[in-house]
Amino acid sequence: MIRERAYPVDPWHIRETRLDLDLLAQSESVFALGNGHIGIRGNLDEGEPHGLPGTYLNSFYELRPLPYAEAGYGFPESGQTMINVTNAKLMRLLVDDEPFDVRYGELRSHERILDLRAGTLERTVEWVSPSGQAIRVRTVRLVSFTQRAVVAFLYEVEPLDASCRLILQSELVANEQLPPMSKDPRVAAVLDHPLQSEEILEQRAGGLMVHRTKASDLRMAAAMEHFVDAPGKHEITTEGHPDWLRTTVAAKVGPGQKLRVVKLAAYGWSGSRSLPALRDQVGAALASARLDGWEGLLEAQREYLDAFWDHSDVKIEGDPEVQQAVRFGLFHTLQAGARAEKRPIGSKGLSGPGYDGHTFWDAETFVLPALTYTQPAAAADVLRWRHSTLDLARERAQTLGLQGAAFPWRTIRGQECSAYWPAGTAGFHIGADIADAVRRYVQATGDYDFEREVGLELLVETARLWRSLGHHDRHGRFHIDGVTGPDEYTAVVDDNIYTNLMAQQNMFSAVEAAKRHPDLARQLNVDDEEMASWRDAAAAMHIPYDRELQVHQQSEGFTRLQEWDFENTPPEAYPLLLNYPYFDLYRKQVVKQADLVMAMYVRGDAFTPEEKQRNFAYYDARTVRDSSLSSCIQAVVAAEVGHLELAHDYLGEAALMDLHDLHQNSRDGVHVASLAGTWISLVAGLGGMRDFNGQLTFAPRLPSRINNLEFSLLWRGLRLRVSVTADEVTYSLRNGGGAARLVIHHHGKDVEVTQVKPVTVPIPPAGPVGPPPTQPAGRAPVRRAPQE
Ligand code: BGC
C-alpha cells in the first residue's frame, strides 16, 4: 500500500521523489498515460525492473475459453482479455558497456513528475555505473490527445564527470513476458504470446511491425522513428526480428555534452483492414507526428489540456491533498475517455490489465456523468459504442428467453464475458444504467439528433427487457425478481430497489422519447399498447419497505436477514470476497457497495428527506466499501442528509483511491469509476447538483475545512460556473452572449442566471440533522476534519 505522502502535495503535479521498487507496479498505474485509444503504463524507460509491463489499445483483445467446473445453459463460452500489445516505451541505455539499471551501481537521485497541465511524464535520474561513470538522464513522454495514434518520447543523457560511450537501444517489442497471474479475481488472465508476427520493416532510424491475434483475428501495427542530436560522431542502425525491432544509437559524449533522442511512435489496429492498409495507416500517423515534431506535440498537448482545465477544473480551498487528488482523478478520467471514439471505457481505463480491460456499469454510471457535463462529445461516443453492440445484446436477451436487449455485465466487444452469473448475467441493471446515461446526455445537451440516431433505440430495447423480465402480481404490483443490484454481496434477489427504480425510470424515459419521435418509434415497432405496458409497469413498480424499522429494503426481505458479525471480522479479512464464501455473504446483512444509497442519489426524487436520513443511517452501518465504487456515492448522500464532515471523509477516500492505493490493487490499473466519482462527490455531493426531470438544481453546503469550492458545468451549450463559500454561492454564465439566461433551482428556489451579471445568493441555514451515522467496526473512512 502506498503510504500517505508518497507523492508530495502539489496542486498540478504528481511527484515521486525517490524510487521504491516495492511500489513500482502501483506507480506504473499512477503514472500511466493514455488518450482513450492508446494507454501506456508508467514503466521505466529501460523496461527493467518492472511491476507489470503494459501497453494497450482500446478494444484490442484476445479470446480465451472460460473455464467452468459445471457448465450451464446460457453461460458465456468465451472471454475477452485486453492484451499487452507491442511496447514502444523501451529505451535501454549502455554506459561504457554497462547497462543502466537502477538496481545496480549508485542511484543518486530519481524523480518522476506527472504534469497534469502539460500532459507529460518526466523522469530525471542521476546514476553512477558500477565502474564509476556518473550520468544524468532526463526523459519525457506523452500520449498525444491531439494526434490519437501517436506516442512520443524524449531521451537525454549527459555524462557528469568524464566522457563515455553511450549506446541507446530503442525498441518495439511484441509478446513481452508478463508476471504470472495471481488468484485475485480482479486481476487479468495472462495470455502467453498472443501476437503473431505478420510483417516487419526495418529502416535506418526506425521501422514498423504488424502482428495479429490468433483467435480474435485482430491486426495491429506499430511504427517508430528516431531523431538524434549528438555532439560528435555517432551511428544509427536498426535491426529486426519477428517480435522486436531495435534502433541503436551509439555516440561518444563528453561531460557537459548531451545525447538527445526523440522517438515518435504510432499505433493502429483493425478487425477488418488489410495488412497494407494498416501499415499505411501507421505510416501516415507517423508522418503527421513528424510534421509537428517533439516541440509541436508538446505544445498541442498543453493547449488541449488548457482548454480542458478551463472548463472542467474543480477548485477546492482548505484541503490541498484533495485538491491534488481531484485533478489527478479528472486527468485520468480524461485519459480514459478523451479519444475513445465509439469504443468502451474500461474500469481501469487503459492504465492496467485489471478486470481484463472490461467495461462495466462503471462507465455509464460513474464516468459518463462527469463527461456529460464537461466533455459531452466523449460521453455521446461511449453511448454510440453501446448502440453498435445492440444486435449482440438482442441476441443475448433471446438466449435468456427475454425481449429487447440484455447488455453484458462486462465486456470489451459487446459479448457477455462474465463467467460468474450471479454477478454477471443477473446484473441486469446495466441496461437501466445505459438508459439513464442516454437520458442524462440528451437532457444536458438538448442533442435530439443523438436521441434519434441512437438514444431512442437504446431506451426502447432496454424498456422491452424490463417489461419481459418483470411481472405484475395478482394485485397488479410489478416485480423484478432474481436479479443482482450494485451490492454484489447480496445476489440474485427479488425487487432490488436500485434496479426497480432505475427500470421504472428507464420505462418512463422510453415512453417520453417515443412520444418525441413518433415516426422513429413506429419504425422500431413501438405502438400505443406497448407504451401503455411500460407506463403501467413503471407506475406499479414495487418498492420494498420495512414498516417496522421505517427504512426501505435494499431488496425484498433484506432487513430480516441475519446481521454480519462485524465486531469479529478482522481488518485483514477485507475485502470479504477474498476471505468468506459467497453463500455466507449472500445470506447476511452486509453490503459491498452503495446500492440503496446509490438509488437515493440517482433516483433521489423517489424518496422523502426523512426517508433518506433514516435509510442512510441504516445502510451506512452495514456497508463495508469493498468496492471502490462506493465511497464517492456515500459522499453524495452523506452531504444531502446533512453529514458534511462525513461527506468530506468519503470524498477524500474516493479521491485518494489510487494515490494512496487504498484498495491495495492499484497495481492492476487506476480505479476510473472512483476517480470520476470524485467529481460526482464534489459536484453532486458538496454542490448538491441534481438533474431530475430536466431541471438543474443545486443545494451547495461546505464542510468545515473546505472554505471554497468552484466548478463548471455545460448545460445546453451554456457554461455555468458555480462558486461556493461557507455562506453564499455565485452562479455565472461564461458564454452564450448577452441574451443567454438559465433558470436553476438553488436550495429549492428559482434563480435566474444571465451572462450579463453573476448572481450571488445566500446558503440557507441547514435543517435538523440526525446523529452521525456509524460504519461497520474498523471501516470508518479516514477523518479529514475534526469530528461532528
Ligand atoms: C464492483 C462492480 C464494478 C466492478 C468493476 C466490482 O468489484 O462490485 O460494481 O462494476 O468491480 O469496477
Coordinates of C-alpha atoms in Angstrom, one line a residue, residues 47-575:
G47 CA 11.9 -1.8 -19.1
E48 CA 13.5 -3.4 -16.0
P49 CA 12.8 -3.6 -13.2
H50 CA 9.1 -3.6 -13.7
G51 CA 5.9 -4.3 -11.9
L52 CA 3.7 -5.0 -14.8
P53 CA 4.7 -4.0 -18.3
G54 CA 1.8 -2.7 -20.2
T55 CA 0.8 -1.1 -23.5
Y56 CA -2.8 -1.2 -24.6
L57 CA -5.0 -0.3 -27.5
N58 CA -8.7 0.3 -26.7
S59 CA -10.7 -2.8 -27.7
F60 CA -7.7 -4.8 -28.9
Y61 CA -8.2 -8.2 -27.2
E62 CA -7.8 -11.9 -27.5
L63 CA -10.4 -14.5 -26.8
R64 CA -9.9 -17.2 -24.3
P65 CA -12.2 -20.1 -23.2
L66 CA -14.0 -19.5 -19.9
P67 CA -13.4 -22.4 -17.6
Y68 CA -16.5 -23.9 -15.8
A69 CA -16.4 -26.8 -13.4
E70 CA -20.1 -27.2 -14.1
A71 CA -21.4 -25.6 -17.2
G72 CA -25.0 -24.4 -17.6
Y73 CA -27.4 -23.1 -20.2
G74 CA -26.6 -19.6 -21.5
F75 CA -23.2 -19.4 -19.8
P76 CA -20.8 -17.3 -22.0
E77 CA -18.4 -19.7 -23.7
S78 CA -15.5 -17.4 -24.3
G79 CA -14.0 -14.4 -22.6
Q80 CA -12.2 -11.4 -24.0
T81 CA -8.9 -10.2 -22.5
M82 CA -7.3 -6.9 -23.3
I83 CA -3.7 -7.8 -24.3
N84 CA -0.4 -6.2 -23.8
V85 CA 0.5 -5.0 -27.3
T86 CA 3.8 -4.1 -28.9
N87 CA 5.8 -2.0 -26.4
A88 CA 7.2 1.3 -27.8
K89 CA 8.4 2.6 -24.5
L90 CA 11.5 0.6 -24.3
M91 CA 14.8 2.5 -24.4
R92 CA 17.8 0.7 -22.9
L93 CA 21.0 2.6 -22.3
L94 CA 24.5 1.3 -22.0
V95 CA 27.1 3.4 -20.4
D96 CA 30.6 2.2 -21.4
D97 CA 29.3 -1.3 -21.7
E98 CA 27.3 -1.3 -18.5
P99 CA 23.5 -1.4 -18.7
F100 CA 21.8 1.5 -17.0
D101 CA 19.7 -0.4 -14.4
V102 CA 18.6 1.3 -11.2
R103 CA 19.2 -1.9 -9.2
Y104 CA 23.0 -1.7 -9.8
G105 CA 25.6 1.0 -9.3
E106 CA 24.5 4.0 -7.3
L107 CA 21.2 5.8 -7.7
R108 CA 22.0 9.3 -6.6
S109 CA 18.5 10.6 -7.3
H110 CA 15.4 9.6 -9.1
E111 CA 12.4 11.8 -9.7
R112 CA 9.2 11.3 -11.8
I113 CA 6.6 14.0 -12.3
L114 CA 3.2 13.6 -13.9
D115 CA 2.4 17.1 -15.1
L116 CA -1.4 17.5 -15.2
R117 CA -1.2 20.6 -17.3
A118 CA 1.5 19.6 -19.7
G119 CA 0.1 16.0 -20.1
T120 CA 3.6 14.5 -19.8
L121 CA 5.5 12.2 -17.5
E122 CA 9.0 13.4 -16.9
R123 CA 11.8 11.5 -15.2
T124 CA 15.2 12.8 -14.0
V125 CA 17.8 10.4 -12.8
E126 CA 21.4 10.7 -11.6
W127 CA 23.2 7.4 -11.6
V128 CA 26.7 6.2 -11.2
S129 CA 27.6 3.0 -13.0
P130 CA 29.3 0.2 -11.1
S131 CA 32.6 1.2 -12.7
G132 CA 32.1 4.8 -11.5
Q133 CA 30.7 6.7 -14.6
A134 CA 28.2 9.3 -13.4
I135 CA 25.4 10.3 -15.8
R136 CA 22.2 12.3 -15.7
V137 CA 19.2 11.0 -17.7
R138 CA 16.1 13.0 -18.4
T139 CA 13.2 11.5 -20.2
V140 CA 9.8 12.9 -21.1
R141 CA 6.9 11.0 -22.6
L142 CA 3.4 11.8 -23.8
V143 CA 0.4 10.1 -25.4
S144 CA -1.0 12.7 -27.7
F145 CA -4.5 13.9 -27.1
T146 CA -4.5 15.8 -30.4
Q147 CA -3.0 13.0 -32.6
R148 CA -4.8 10.0 -31.4
A149 CA -2.4 7.4 -32.8
V150 CA 0.8 9.0 -31.6
V151 CA 3.1 8.4 -28.6
A152 CA 6.3 10.4 -28.3
F153 CA 9.4 10.2 -26.1
L154 CA 12.4 12.4 -25.4
Y155 CA 15.6 10.8 -24.1
E156 CA 18.5 12.9 -22.9
V157 CA 21.8 11.6 -21.4
E158 CA 24.6 13.7 -20.1
P159 CA 27.9 12.3 -18.6
L160 CA 28.7 14.2 -15.5
D161 CA 32.4 13.8 -14.9
A162 CA 34.1 12.1 -17.8
S163 CA 33.4 11.3 -21.4
C164 CA 31.9 8.0 -22.2
R165 CA 30.4 5.8 -24.8
L166 CA 26.6 5.9 -24.8
I167 CA 24.6 3.2 -26.6
L168 CA 20.9 3.8 -26.7
Q169 CA 18.8 0.8 -27.9
S170 CA 15.3 1.9 -28.6
E171 CA 12.8 -0.8 -29.4
L172 CA 9.4 -2.0 -30.4
V173 CA 8.8 -5.3 -28.6
A174 CA 5.8 -7.7 -29.1
N175 CA 4.9 -10.6 -26.8
E176 CA 6.7 -9.3 -23.7
Q177 CA 7.0 -11.7 -20.8
L178 CA 4.4 -10.9 -18.1
P179 CA 4.5 -11.8 -14.5
P180 CA 2.4 -14.8 -13.5
M181 CA -1.3 -14.4 -12.6
S182 CA -2.5 -14.1 -9.1
K183 CA -5.6 -15.7 -7.5
D184 CA -7.4 -12.4 -7.1
P185 CA -10.4 -12.5 -9.4
R186 CA -10.0 -8.8 -10.1
V187 CA -6.7 -9.2 -11.9
A188 CA -6.5 -10.2 -15.6
A189 CA -5.9 -13.5 -17.2
V190 CA -2.4 -13.7 -18.7
L191 CA -2.2 -14.9 -22.2
D192 CA 1.1 -16.3 -23.4
H193 CA 2.4 -14.9 -26.8
P194 CA -0.9 -13.6 -28.0
L195 CA 0.6 -11.8 -31.1
Q196 CA 1.7 -13.5 -34.3
S197 CA 4.1 -11.6 -36.5
E198 CA 2.9 -10.7 -40.0
E199 CA 5.4 -8.2 -41.2
I200 CA 8.4 -6.3 -40.1
L201 CA 10.1 -3.4 -41.9
E202 CA 13.5 -2.0 -40.9
Q203 CA 14.6 1.4 -41.9
R204 CA 17.7 3.3 -40.8
A205 CA 16.2 5.2 -37.9
G206 CA 13.1 3.1 -37.1
G207 CA 10.7 0.8 -38.7
L208 CA 7.3 -0.9 -38.4
M209 CA 5.8 -4.2 -37.2
V210 CA 2.5 -5.8 -37.9
H211 CA 1.0 -8.5 -35.7
R212 CA -2.2 -10.4 -35.5
T213 CA -4.1 -12.2 -32.7
K214 CA -4.8 -15.9 -33.1
A215 CA -8.4 -16.3 -32.1
S216 CA -10.0 -12.8 -32.2
D217 CA -8.4 -12.2 -35.5
L218 CA -7.4 -8.6 -35.0
R219 CA -4.5 -6.9 -36.6
M220 CA -2.3 -4.2 -35.1
A221 CA 0.7 -2.2 -36.4
A222 CA 3.3 -0.2 -34.5
A223 CA 5.9 2.1 -36.1
M224 CA 8.7 4.2 -34.8
E225 CA 11.2 6.8 -36.0
H226 CA 14.1 8.5 -34.2
F227 CA 15.6 11.9 -34.4
V228 CA 19.1 12.1 -32.9
D229 CA 21.0 15.1 -31.7
A230 CA 24.5 14.1 -30.7
P231 CA 27.6 16.3 -30.1
G232 CA 30.0 14.4 -32.3
K233 CA 30.4 11.3 -34.3
H234 CA 27.5 8.9 -33.8
E235 CA 26.0 5.9 -35.5
I236 CA 22.4 4.9 -36.1
T237 CA 21.4 1.3 -37.1
T238 CA 18.2 -0.7 -37.0
E239 CA 17.7 -4.4 -36.9
G240 CA 14.6 -6.5 -36.7
H241 CA 13.2 -9.9 -35.7
P242 CA 9.6 -11.1 -35.9
D243 CA 8.9 -9.9 -32.3
W244 CA 11.3 -7.0 -31.9
L245 CA 12.7 -4.1 -33.8
R246 CA 15.7 -2.2 -32.4
T247 CA 17.2 1.1 -33.4
T248 CA 20.6 1.6 -31.8
V249 CA 22.3 5.0 -31.4
A250 CA 25.9 4.9 -30.5
A251 CA 27.8 8.1 -29.5
K252 CA 30.8 9.3 -27.6
V253 CA 29.8 12.1 -25.4
G254 CA 31.8 14.4 -23.1
P255 CA 30.9 16.0 -19.8
G256 CA 28.7 19.0 -20.3
Q257 CA 27.5 17.5 -23.6
K258 CA 24.2 15.7 -24.3
L259 CA 22.9 12.9 -26.4
R260 CA 19.3 13.8 -27.2
V261 CA 17.0 11.4 -29.0
V262 CA 13.3 11.9 -29.9
K263 CA 11.3 8.8 -30.6
L264 CA 8.0 9.2 -32.3
A265 CA 5.8 6.1 -32.4
A266 CA 2.4 5.4 -33.9
Y267 CA -0.2 2.6 -33.4
G268 CA -3.2 1.4 -35.3
W269 CA -5.4 -1.7 -35.2
S270 CA -8.3 -3.1 -37.1
G271 CA -10.6 -6.2 -37.3
S272 CA -11.2 -5.7 -40.9
R273 CA -8.5 -3.6 -42.7
S274 CA -5.9 -5.4 -44.7
L275 CA -2.2 -5.5 -43.8
P276 CA -1.2 -2.9 -46.4
A277 CA -4.0 -0.6 -45.3
L278 CA -2.9 -0.8 -41.7
R279 CA 0.7 -0.4 -42.5
D280 CA -0.1 2.7 -44.4
Q281 CA -2.3 4.0 -41.6
V282 CA 0.5 3.9 -39.0
G283 CA 3.0 5.3 -41.6
A284 CA 0.7 8.2 -42.1
A285 CA 0.2 8.7 -38.4
L286 CA 4.0 8.9 -38.0
A287 CA 4.3 11.4 -40.9
S288 CA 1.7 13.6 -39.1
A289 CA 3.7 13.3 -35.9
R290 CA 6.8 14.2 -37.7
L291 CA 5.1 17.3 -39.1
D292 CA 4.6 18.7 -35.5
G293 CA 7.8 17.3 -34.1
W294 CA 8.5 16.9 -30.4
E295 CA 8.1 20.6 -29.6
G296 CA 4.9 20.8 -31.7
L297 CA 3.4 17.8 -30.0
L298 CA 4.2 19.2 -26.5
E299 CA 2.6 22.5 -27.4
A300 CA -0.5 20.9 -28.8
Q301 CA -0.8 18.7 -25.7
R302 CA -0.7 21.7 -23.4
E303 CA -3.2 23.7 -25.5
Y304 CA -5.6 20.7 -25.4
L305 CA -5.2 20.5 -21.6
D306 CA -5.5 24.3 -21.1
A307 CA -8.9 24.1 -22.7
F308 CA -9.8 21.0 -20.7
W309 CA -8.9 22.6 -17.4
D310 CA -10.5 25.8 -18.3
H311 CA -14.0 24.2 -18.4
S312 CA -13.5 21.1 -16.2
D313 CA -11.3 22.1 -13.3
V314 CA -12.7 21.9 -9.8
K315 CA -11.1 24.2 -7.3
I316 CA -11.1 23.4 -3.6
E317 CA -9.7 25.6 -0.9
G318 CA -8.9 24.1 2.5
D319 CA -7.8 20.6 1.6
P320 CA -4.8 20.7 -0.7
E321 CA -4.4 16.9 -0.7
V322 CA -7.9 16.5 -2.0
Q323 CA -7.4 19.4 -4.5
Q324 CA -4.4 17.5 -6.0
A325 CA -6.3 14.2 -6.0
V326 CA -9.3 15.7 -7.7
R327 CA -7.2 17.0 -10.5
F328 CA -5.4 13.7 -10.7
G329 CA -8.8 12.0 -11.0
L330 CA -10.0 14.3 -13.7
F331 CA -6.8 13.8 -15.6
H332 CA -7.2 10.0 -15.6
T333 CA -10.9 10.3 -16.4
L334 CA -9.9 12.3 -19.5
Q335 CA -7.2 9.9 -20.3
A336 CA -9.7 7.0 -20.2
G337 CA -12.3 8.6 -22.4
A338 CA -10.9 11.6 -24.4
R339 CA -10.3 9.9 -27.7
A340 CA -12.0 6.6 -27.2
E341 CA -14.3 7.5 -30.1
K342 CA -17.0 4.9 -30.3
R343 CA -15.1 2.5 -28.1
P344 CA -15.8 1.4 -24.5
I345 CA -14.2 2.9 -21.4
G346 CA -12.8 0.1 -19.3
S347 CA -12.9 0.1 -15.5
K348 CA -9.2 0.8 -15.4
G349 CA -9.2 2.9 -18.5
L350 CA -6.0 1.9 -20.3
S351 CA -3.8 2.1 -17.3
G352 CA -3.5 -1.6 -16.4
P353 CA -4.9 -5.0 -17.2
G354 CA -7.2 -5.3 -14.1
Y355 CA -10.6 -6.9 -14.8
D356 CA -9.2 -7.9 -18.2
G357 CA -9.8 -4.4 -19.6
H358 CA -13.6 -4.9 -19.4
T359 CA -16.1 -2.1 -19.4
F360 CA -18.8 -2.3 -16.7
W361 CA -21.6 -0.1 -15.5
D362 CA -18.7 2.0 -14.1
A363 CA -18.6 3.8 -17.5
E364 CA -22.2 4.8 -17.8
T365 CA -22.8 5.5 -14.1
F366 CA -19.6 7.0 -12.8
V367 CA -17.6 8.2 -15.8
L368 CA -20.3 9.5 -18.1
P369 CA -21.9 11.9 -15.6
A370 CA -18.5 13.7 -15.4
L371 CA -18.0 13.6 -19.1
T372 CA -21.6 14.6 -20.0
Y373 CA -21.2 17.9 -18.1
T374 CA -17.6 18.6 -19.2
Q375 CA -16.8 16.7 -22.4
P376 CA -20.3 15.8 -23.8
A377 CA -18.9 14.6 -27.2
A378 CA -16.9 11.9 -25.4
A379 CA -20.0 10.8 -23.5
A380 CA -22.0 10.5 -26.7
D381 CA -19.3 8.4 -28.3
V382 CA -19.5 5.8 -25.5
L383 CA -23.2 5.5 -25.9
R384 CA -22.8 5.2 -29.7
W385 CA -20.5 2.3 -29.0
R386 CA -23.1 0.7 -26.8
H387 CA -25.6 1.2 -29.6
S388 CA -23.2 -0.5 -32.0
T389 CA -23.4 -3.6 -29.8
L390 CA -27.3 -3.7 -29.8
D391 CA -27.5 -6.8 -32.0
L392 CA -25.4 -8.8 -29.6
A393 CA -27.5 -7.5 -26.7
R394 CA -30.7 -8.6 -28.5
E395 CA -29.2 -12.0 -29.2
R396 CA -28.3 -12.3 -25.5
A397 CA -31.8 -11.4 -24.5
Q398 CA -33.2 -14.1 -26.8
T399 CA -30.8 -16.7 -25.4
L400 CA -32.1 -15.8 -21.9
G401 CA -35.7 -16.0 -23.1
L402 CA -36.3 -12.3 -22.8
Q403 CA -37.3 -9.5 -25.1
G404 CA -35.4 -6.3 -26.0
A405 CA -31.7 -6.1 -25.3
A406 CA -29.7 -7.6 -22.4
F407 CA -26.4 -5.7 -22.3
P408 CA -23.4 -7.6 -20.9
W409 CA -22.3 -7.0 -17.4
R410 CA -18.6 -7.0 -18.5
T411 CA -17.2 -6.9 -22.0
I412 CA -14.8 -5.4 -24.5
R413 CA -16.5 -6.0 -27.8
G414 CA -20.1 -6.5 -26.7
Q415 CA -20.5 -10.1 -25.8
E416 CA -21.1 -11.1 -22.2
C417 CA -17.7 -12.1 -20.7
S418 CA -18.7 -12.8 -17.1
A419 CA -18.2 -16.4 -16.1
Y420 CA -20.0 -15.9 -12.8
W421 CA -23.7 -15.4 -13.5
P422 CA -24.8 -14.1 -10.0
A423 CA -22.6 -11.1 -10.6
G424 CA -22.8 -11.2 -14.3
T425 CA -26.0 -12.1 -16.2
A426 CA -28.1 -11.3 -13.1
G427 CA -26.6 -7.7 -13.0
F428 CA -29.4 -6.6 -15.4
H429 CA -29.3 -3.1 -14.0
I430 CA -26.6 -2.3 -16.6
G431 CA -29.4 -1.8 -19.1
A432 CA -31.1 0.8 -17.0
D433 CA -27.7 2.4 -16.3
I434 CA -27.2 2.8 -20.1
A435 CA -30.7 4.2 -20.4
D436 CA -30.0 6.7 -17.6
A437 CA -26.8 7.8 -19.4
V438 CA -28.8 8.4 -22.5
R439 CA -31.5 10.3 -20.6
R440 CA -28.9 12.5 -18.9
Y441 CA -26.9 13.2 -22.0
V442 CA -30.0 14.3 -24.0
Q443 CA -31.3 16.4 -21.2
A444 CA -28.0 18.1 -20.5
T445 CA -27.2 18.8 -24.2
G446 CA -30.6 19.0 -25.9
D447 CA -29.0 16.9 -28.6
Y448 CA -32.2 15.4 -30.1
D449 CA -30.3 14.3 -33.2
F450 CA -28.4 11.9 -31.0
E451 CA -31.6 10.8 -29.5
R452 CA -32.9 9.9 -33.0
E453 CA -29.6 8.4 -34.1
V454 CA -29.0 6.1 -31.1
G455 CA -30.8 7.2 -27.9
L456 CA -34.4 6.2 -28.7
E457 CA -33.5 2.7 -29.8
L458 CA -31.4 2.1 -26.6
L459 CA -34.3 3.3 -24.5
V460 CA -36.8 1.2 -26.3
E461 CA -34.8 -2.0 -26.3
T462 CA -33.9 -1.7 -22.6
A463 CA -37.5 -0.9 -21.7
R464 CA -38.6 -4.0 -23.5
L465 CA -36.2 -6.0 -21.5
W466 CA -37.7 -4.8 -18.2
R467 CA -41.2 -5.4 -19.3
S468 CA -40.3 -9.1 -20.1
L469 CA -38.1 -9.6 -17.1
G470 CA -40.6 -8.4 -14.6
H471 CA -44.2 -9.4 -13.9
H472 CA -47.4 -8.0 -12.4
D473 CA -48.5 -9.9 -9.3
R474 CA -52.2 -10.7 -8.6
H475 CA -52.6 -7.2 -7.0
G476 CA -51.1 -5.6 -10.1
R477 CA -47.8 -4.7 -8.5
F478 CA -44.8 -5.0 -10.8
H479 CA -41.8 -7.1 -9.6
I480 CA -38.4 -7.8 -11.0
D481 CA -37.2 -11.0 -9.4
G482 CA -33.9 -12.9 -9.3
V483 CA -31.6 -10.1 -10.2
T484 CA -28.4 -8.7 -8.6
G485 CA -28.2 -5.0 -7.8
P486 CA -25.0 -3.0 -7.3
D487 CA -24.4 -4.7 -4.0
E488 CA -22.6 -7.9 -5.1
Y489 CA -22.7 -9.3 -1.6
T490 CA -26.5 -9.8 -1.9
A491 CA -27.0 -11.6 -5.2
V492 CA -30.0 -13.0 -7.1
V493 CA -32.6 -11.2 -5.1
D494 CA -36.2 -10.1 -5.7
D495 CA -37.1 -6.5 -6.1
N496 CA -33.7 -4.9 -5.7
I497 CA -34.6 -1.3 -5.0
Y498 CA -31.9 0.2 -7.2
T499 CA -32.8 -2.0 -10.2
N500 CA -36.5 -1.4 -9.8
L501 CA -36.2 2.4 -9.5
M502 CA -33.8 2.5 -12.5
A503 CA -36.0 0.2 -14.5
Q504 CA -39.0 2.4 -13.7
Q505 CA -37.2 5.5 -14.9
N506 CA -36.0 3.6 -18.0
M507 CA -39.5 2.7 -19.0
F508 CA -40.9 6.2 -18.4
S509 CA -37.9 7.7 -20.4
A510 CA -38.7 5.3 -23.3
V511 CA -42.3 6.4 -23.4
E512 CA -41.3 10.1 -23.4
A513 CA -38.7 9.7 -26.1
A514 CA -41.0 7.6 -28.2
K515 CA -43.6 10.4 -28.0
R516 CA -41.0 12.9 -29.0
H517 CA -40.1 10.9 -32.1
P518 CA -43.3 9.1 -33.1
D519 CA -42.2 8.3 -36.7
L520 CA -39.0 6.6 -35.5
A521 CA -40.8 4.8 -32.7
R522 CA -43.2 3.3 -35.3
Q523 CA -40.1 2.1 -37.2
L524 CA -39.0 0.4 -34.1
N525 CA -42.4 -1.3 -33.9
V526 CA -43.4 0.6 -30.8
D527 CA -47.2 1.0 -30.6
D528 CA -49.6 2.6 -28.1
E529 CA -50.2 -0.7 -26.4
E530 CA -46.5 -1.3 -25.8
M531 CA -46.0 2.2 -24.4
A532 CA -49.0 1.7 -22.1
S533 CA -47.5 -1.6 -20.9
W534 CA -44.2 0.3 -20.0
R535 CA -46.2 3.0 -18.3
D536 CA -48.3 0.6 -16.3
A537 CA -45.3 -1.5 -15.2
A538 CA -43.3 1.6 -14.2
A539 CA -46.3 3.1 -12.3
A540 CA -46.9 -0.2 -10.5
M541 CA -43.2 -0.8 -9.6
H542 CA -42.9 -2.5 -6.2
I543 CA -40.6 -0.6 -3.8
P544 CA -39.8 -2.8 -0.8
Y545 CA -40.1 -1.1 2.6
D546 CA -39.8 -2.3 6.2
R547 CA -42.6 -0.7 8.1
E548 CA -41.4 -1.7 11.5
L549 CA -37.9 -0.3 11.0
Q550 CA -39.2 2.5 8.8
V551 CA -36.4 2.0 6.2
H552 CA -36.5 0.8 2.7
Q553 CA -35.3 -2.6 1.9
Q554 CA -32.4 -2.9 -0.4
S555 CA -34.3 -5.9 -1.8
E556 CA -37.3 -7.9 -0.6
G557 CA -36.6 -9.4 2.8
F558 CA -33.1 -7.8 3.2
T559 CA -33.8 -6.3 6.7
R560 CA -34.8 -9.6 8.1
L561 CA -31.6 -11.4 7.1
Q562 CA -29.0 -12.2 9.8
E563 CA -26.6 -9.4 10.7
W564 CA -23.0 -9.8 9.8
D565 CA -20.6 -10.1 12.8
F566 CA -18.5 -7.0 12.1
E567 CA -17.0 -6.9 15.6
N568 CA -15.3 -10.3 14.9
T569 CA -14.2 -9.6 11.4
P570 CA -10.5 -8.6 11.5
P571 CA -9.2 -5.8 9.3
E572 CA -7.2 -8.3 7.2
A573 CA -10.4 -10.1 6.2
Y574 CA -11.3 -7.3 3.9
P575 CA -12.2 -7.4 1.0

